[in-house]
Amino acid sequence: MARARAAKAAGPAAPAAPAGTPVAAALPRLDRYLPVWIGLAMGAGLLLGRWVPGVPAALEAVEVGGISVPIALGLLLMMYPVLAKVRYDRLGAVARDTRTLAASLVLNWVVGPALMFALAWLLLPDLPEFRTGLIIVGLARCIAMVVIWNDLACGDREAAAVLVALNSLFQVVAFGALGWFYLDLLPGRLGLDTSGIDVSPWEIAAMVAVFLGVPLAAGFATRAAAERTRGRTWYEDRFLPRVGPLALYGLLFTIVMLFALQGEAITSRPLDVARIALPLLAYFVVMWGVSLLLGRWIGLGYERSATLAFTAAGNNFELAIAVAIGVFGAASGQALAGVVGPLIEVPVLVGLVYVSLWSRRFFGGAASPRAEP
């Protein structure tokens, strides 16, 4: 009964795979091949930029507030379905489990940004644009595919749903302040060379307000209106499956446009681009491992520990890309670093799902606490 209540509370998720089914095969078809789609979009963008020289000029000719309108529309399109899936009325459920709530807040908003800041400066000291882009990725906490990773790892669906909702709302107020801290205040206090960093906290806050605030309000309003008129079952079983793929289409369209603009920089500095992958790989593995161990140490049990690990390790690359484009421009190294994020994140977290399932033997069958509605 507890599992059934948890599944119902969490909303739509990846269907449970039969015993013995490989994790990759259990992913929805679009998500299963996400690295392939991203790679194809990158290639298509490079070819488009090479074969159609007028594309960069055309994109820059239609701008509002320094942002190309087609790219802005692609960014909003990829953010809306993610935020329309969130059950905002479930925040109180996990709030009663103070251990999970406190651990998630510390991991997501203290440990994660600090770790990415350290890795970016350690591994990319000579590449300020890419370094800044990775720090922005570290500030954007996961609110999208974590539900899929959590379900495949047999985590707590209810906890995942409410932590996603919590991160969605927390990002609106925390992202700009943390951006100022990690991109301006802290480097200066540590005596680091910030000559390659030119960022305003107000610009970051404005981009978050547009590319997170607008789709967040739209997603909340859509869910409220649909549930009031058609019911939650219709909304989650009929409406969400139809709009869900729009997030991927918006992401791929944005990647094509970015790589069309950045073709020359990418082809002339391929090794620099490849270096972005190393801190990302280290970040995902360390955050996941530390979070799972923390969950076990504080006695959460396997299900909620797995949820804690995946919600802390994943990142909202859609928001990171949107902020990087809005603040630094579509042709910037910061935007490119954001695009590389999901290319690395997806296969790494699929691998960590296998590791998570293997680690269940070390939790001794302890059940995770579940918050009741």
XYZ file of C-alpha atoms in Angstrom, residues 51-338:
288
model
C 27.098 25.325 -45.553
C 24.796 28.263 -44.868
C 27.065 31.199 -43.942
C 24.114 33.560 -43.452
C 22.669 31.633 -40.479
C 24.628 33.465 -37.723
C 23.709 36.843 -39.166
C 20.049 35.833 -39.515
C 19.870 34.696 -35.893
C 21.488 37.891 -34.659
C 19.238 40.074 -36.785
C 16.129 39.170 -34.774
C 16.996 39.915 -31.163
C 15.152 41.128 -28.091
C 17.252 42.225 -25.139
C 20.364 40.806 -26.793
C 18.860 37.318 -27.211
C 18.013 35.818 -30.581
C 14.246 35.334 -30.705
C 14.371 31.836 -32.310
C 16.827 30.647 -29.647
C 14.764 32.231 -26.860
C 11.660 30.414 -28.113
C 13.593 27.139 -28.176
C 14.731 27.694 -24.594
C 11.225 28.417 -23.333
C 9.882 25.418 -25.240
C 12.342 23.041 -23.576
C 11.648 24.412 -20.075
C 7.828 24.382 -20.083
C 7.109 20.599 -20.215
C 9.587 19.947 -17.414
C 7.860 22.403 -15.093
C 4.362 21.351 -16.154
C 5.097 17.870 -14.750
C 5.863 19.052 -11.216
C 3.254 18.426 -8.505
C 3.496 21.660 -6.603
C 0.953 20.570 -3.996
C 3.305 17.872 -2.678
C 5.935 20.128 -1.077
C 4.532 19.580 2.402
C 4.863 15.785 2.166
C 8.639 15.555 2.245
C 8.941 18.607 4.507
C 7.812 16.378 7.378
C 10.856 14.157 6.814
C 13.404 16.682 8.060
C 16.410 14.428 7.443
C 15.700 14.080 3.730
C 14.786 17.742 3.366
C 17.860 19.045 5.188
C 20.214 16.656 3.403
C 18.784 17.576 -0.014
C 19.042 21.318 0.595
C 22.646 21.074 1.793
C 23.722 18.795 -1.064
C 21.957 20.786 -3.789
C 22.602 24.342 -2.682
C 25.859 24.134 -0.708
C 27.896 21.074 -1.717
C 26.989 20.886 -5.433
C 27.799 24.492 -6.448
C 30.956 24.484 -4.301
C 32.181 21.221 -5.847
C 31.620 22.425 -9.408
C 33.342 25.724 -8.590
C 36.391 23.837 -7.279
C 36.539 21.406 -10.222
C 36.107 24.174 -12.794
C 38.951 26.254 -11.368
C 41.169 23.210 -10.811
C 40.765 21.619 -14.246
C 40.066 24.663 -16.455
C 42.272 27.426 -14.991
C 43.205 28.702 -18.469
C 39.723 28.565 -20.036
C 37.633 31.233 -18.267
C 34.606 31.030 -20.568
C 34.228 27.261 -20.233
C 34.970 27.510 -16.517
C 32.200 30.048 -16.022
C 29.804 27.898 -18.049
C 30.489 24.891 -15.841
C 29.947 26.929 -12.678
C 26.556 27.955 -14.073
C 25.774 24.272 -14.710
C 26.632 23.563 -11.069
C 24.145 26.202 -9.908
C 21.244 24.720 -11.905
C 19.838 21.903 -9.800
C 18.100 18.969 -11.431
C 14.338 19.231 -11.910
C 13.766 17.099 -15.011
C 15.269 13.698 -15.787
C 15.932 12.901 -12.133
C 12.464 11.311 -12.002
C 13.572 8.817 -14.649
C 16.901 7.980 -12.990
C 15.191 7.644 -9.616
C 12.536 5.290 -10.970
C 15.064 3.073 -12.745
C 17.088 2.850 -9.530
C 13.942 1.872 -7.552
C 14.126 5.029 -5.480
C 11.313 6.723 -3.574
C 8.994 8.245 -6.188
C 7.143 10.475 -3.761
C 10.352 11.949 -2.346
C 11.697 12.530 -5.860
C 8.542 14.365 -6.909
C 8.503 16.711 -3.955
C 12.258 17.387 -4.065
C 11.870 18.301 -7.735
C 9.130 20.745 -6.794
C 11.283 22.170 -4.004
C 14.272 22.690 -6.297
C 12.054 24.299 -8.930
C 10.866 26.965 -6.517
C 14.194 27.389 -4.727
C 16.026 28.108 -7.985
C 13.904 31.177 -8.633
C 15.299 32.923 -5.566
C 18.692 31.231 -5.113
C 20.191 31.065 -8.602
C 20.979 34.764 -9.020
C 22.462 35.138 -5.540
C 24.641 32.050 -5.909
C 25.728 33.201 -9.376
C 26.968 36.468 -7.900
C 28.720 34.614 -5.058
C 30.569 32.042 -7.188
C 31.277 34.165 -10.253
C 32.130 37.479 -8.606
C 32.517 37.609 -4.817
C 34.300 34.324 -4.032
C 36.924 34.424 -6.831
C 37.819 37.961 -5.815
C 38.102 37.037 -2.138
C 40.325 34.058 -3.004
C 42.585 36.199 -5.158
C 41.789 34.239 -8.334
C 42.260 35.780 -11.756
C 38.824 37.032 -12.806
C 39.937 38.929 -15.907
C 38.034 36.485 -18.107
C 34.815 36.856 -16.127
C 32.401 39.683 -16.843
C 29.043 38.941 -15.278
C 26.346 40.917 -13.519
C 24.217 39.247 -10.826
C 21.271 41.293 -12.088
C 21.662 39.856 -15.581
C 21.667 36.343 -14.145
C 18.598 37.091 -12.032
C 16.818 38.555 -15.056
C 17.551 35.483 -17.180
C 16.359 33.172 -14.405
C 13.169 35.226 -14.089
C 12.522 34.893 -17.825
C 13.638 31.347 -18.606
C 12.619 29.749 -15.302
C 9.973 32.115 -13.955
C 7.869 32.292 -17.119
C 7.685 28.523 -17.819
C 7.308 27.858 -14.080
C 4.262 30.129 -13.946
C 2.919 28.603 -17.170
C 3.442 25.049 -15.892
C 1.764 25.825 -12.573
C -1.164 27.565 -14.279
C -1.600 24.749 -16.799
C -1.702 22.087 -14.109
C -4.080 24.079 -11.903
C -6.496 24.833 -14.739
C -6.411 21.329 -16.231
C -6.874 19.556 -12.902
C -9.764 21.838 -12.038
C -11.567 21.241 -15.334
C -10.460 17.772 -16.487
C -8.942 16.128 -13.399
C -5.432 15.004 -12.470
C -5.717 11.628 -14.200
C -6.472 13.221 -17.577
C -3.724 15.795 -17.100
C -1.000 13.277 -16.250
C -2.116 10.388 -18.468
C -3.225 12.315 -21.542
C -1.858 15.875 -21.587
C 1.672 15.442 -20.215
C 2.649 12.604 -22.588
C 1.713 14.876 -25.505
C 3.696 17.927 -24.398
C 6.612 16.041 -22.803
C 8.598 15.500 -26.041
C 8.541 19.259 -26.682
C 11.326 19.615 -24.099
C 13.634 17.432 -26.183
C 12.645 19.144 -29.429
C 13.364 22.555 -27.889
C 16.720 21.345 -26.568
C 17.786 19.867 -29.912
C 16.685 22.976 -31.825
C 18.702 25.143 -29.432
C 21.777 22.917 -29.810
C 21.573 23.090 -33.604
C 21.426 26.884 -33.455
C 24.288 27.112 -30.942
C 26.592 24.899 -32.969
C 25.720 26.748 -36.151
C 26.936 29.898 -34.405
C 29.991 28.275 -32.796
C 31.225 26.085 -35.627
C 34.509 27.936 -36.148
C 35.408 28.008 -32.444
C 34.606 24.316 -32.007
C 36.523 23.065 -35.026
C 39.543 25.247 -34.246
C 39.758 24.201 -30.551
C 38.509 20.596 -30.309
C 40.799 19.657 -27.397
C 39.584 22.592 -25.329
C 36.007 21.470 -25.907
C 36.924 17.919 -24.878
C 38.376 19.223 -21.604
C 34.893 20.310 -20.496
C 33.953 16.649 -20.089
C 36.496 15.882 -17.341
C 35.148 18.145 -14.560
C 31.596 17.152 -15.501
C 32.427 13.451 -15.172
C 34.127 14.000 -11.812
C 31.231 16.124 -10.583
C 28.477 13.605 -11.370
C 30.338 10.670 -9.810
C 31.431 12.499 -6.646
C 28.032 14.107 -6.000
C 26.207 10.825 -6.471
C 28.612 8.845 -4.279
C 28.705 11.378 -1.445
C 24.917 11.706 -1.454
C 24.257 7.958 -1.372
C 26.717 7.486 1.481
C 25.179 10.398 3.360
C 21.722 8.869 3.006
C 22.950 5.569 4.398
C 24.804 7.296 7.238
C 21.745 9.208 8.428
C 19.571 6.100 8.155
C 17.289 6.926 5.240
C 17.220 3.435 3.793
C 17.995 2.518 0.190
C 14.973 4.005 -1.588
C 15.247 7.486 -0.164
C 19.075 7.412 -0.259
C 18.941 6.662 -3.999
C 16.505 9.544 -4.470
C 18.815 11.839 -2.534
C 21.778 10.767 -4.677
C 20.147 11.299 -8.065
C 18.458 14.598 -7.174
C 21.845 15.899 -6.011
C 23.958 14.540 -8.887
C 21.769 15.662 -11.798
C 21.652 19.199 -13.127
C 19.074 21.351 -14.886
C 21.061 21.797 -18.079
C 18.090 23.474 -19.755
C 18.262 26.373 -17.297
C 22.072 26.501 -17.430
C 21.998 26.813 -21.225
C 19.291 29.472 -21.064
C 21.165 31.599 -18.514
C 24.485 31.243 -20.342
C 22.916 32.332 -23.623
C 20.992 35.181 -22.044
C 23.979 36.601 -20.139
C 26.935 35.801 -22.400
C 25.394 35.219 -25.831
C 24.682 32.195 -27.993
C 28.189 32.190 -29.481
C 29.929 32.196 -26.089
C 32.066 29.500 -24.529
C 29.758 29.584 -21.527
C 26.833 28.472 -23.689
C 28.939 25.733 -25.257
C 29.885 24.378 -21.824
C 26.184 24.168 -20.962
